[in-house]
Coordinates of C-alpha atoms in Angstrom, one line a residue:
M1 CA 72.0 62.0 105.8
P2 CA 74.1 65.0 105.0
A3 CA 75.7 66.9 107.9
V4 CA 75.1 70.3 106.2
L5 CA 72.0 71.4 104.3
T6 CA 72.6 74.1 101.6
R7 CA 70.1 75.6 99.3
V8 CA 71.0 76.6 95.8
S9 CA 69.0 79.8 96.3
E10 CA 71.7 80.9 98.7
Y11 CA 74.3 80.9 95.9
I12 CA 72.4 82.5 93.0
D13 CA 74.9 85.4 92.6
E14 CA 77.8 83.0 92.5
I15 CA 76.1 80.8 89.9
I16 CA 75.3 83.8 87.7
Q17 CA 79.0 84.9 87.9
F18 CA 80.2 81.4 87.1
V19 CA 77.8 81.1 84.1
Q20 CA 79.0 84.5 82.9
K21 CA 82.6 83.4 83.0
I22 CA 81.7 80.4 80.9
I23 CA 79.9 82.6 78.4
D24 CA 82.9 85.1 78.4
K25 CA 85.3 82.2 77.6
G26 CA 83.1 81.2 74.6
L27 CA 82.2 77.9 76.2
A28 CA 78.5 78.8 76.5
Y29 CA 76.0 81.0 74.7
E30 CA 72.6 82.6 75.4
S31 CA 69.6 81.9 73.2
N32 CA 66.0 82.8 73.8
G33 CA 66.6 83.5 77.5
S34 CA 68.5 80.2 78.2
V35 CA 72.2 79.4 78.4
Y36 CA 73.6 76.5 76.5
F37 CA 77.0 74.8 76.7
N38 CA 79.0 75.2 73.5
V39 CA 80.3 71.6 73.1
P40 CA 82.2 72.2 69.8
E41 CA 84.1 75.1 71.3
F42 CA 84.9 73.1 74.5
A43 CA 86.1 70.2 72.4
C44 CA 88.6 72.4 70.5
K45 CA 90.6 72.8 73.7
H46 CA 89.5 70.1 76.1
T47 CA 88.6 66.4 76.0
Y48 CA 85.4 64.9 77.4
C49 CA 86.3 62.0 79.6
K50 CA 82.9 60.3 78.9
L51 CA 83.6 60.5 75.2
K52 CA 87.1 59.0 75.7
P53 CA 86.8 56.5 78.6
E54 CA 90.5 55.6 78.5
S55 CA 91.2 59.1 79.8
A56 CA 89.2 58.6 82.9
K57 CA 92.2 58.3 85.3
N58 CA 94.3 60.9 83.6
I59 CA 94.9 63.6 86.3
A60 CA 96.3 66.1 83.9
L61 CA 93.1 66.0 81.8
A62 CA 91.0 66.3 84.9
N63 CA 92.9 69.4 86.0
E64 CA 92.8 70.8 82.5
G65 CA 89.0 70.3 82.3
E66 CA 86.6 71.2 85.0
G67 CA 89.3 72.5 87.3
A68 CA 90.3 75.1 84.8
L69 CA 86.7 76.3 84.4
G70 CA 86.4 76.8 88.1
S71 CA 89.6 78.8 88.6
T72 CA 89.7 82.5 88.5

């Protein structure tokens, strides 16, 4: 059992800001009221670990991937 219970509804503003950053970077796009991840654009600069399993323990790739998206 988790020690802390958080509700996603408490972080809506942060989620909207994060999604907007992804859109601004060209890594997502809006269509018909939904936001979609732009996989081809992401693949131009980043490598998906799941698509390249031998990269799974490569710390440099991990830092370059999701960590870069979360940084300001």
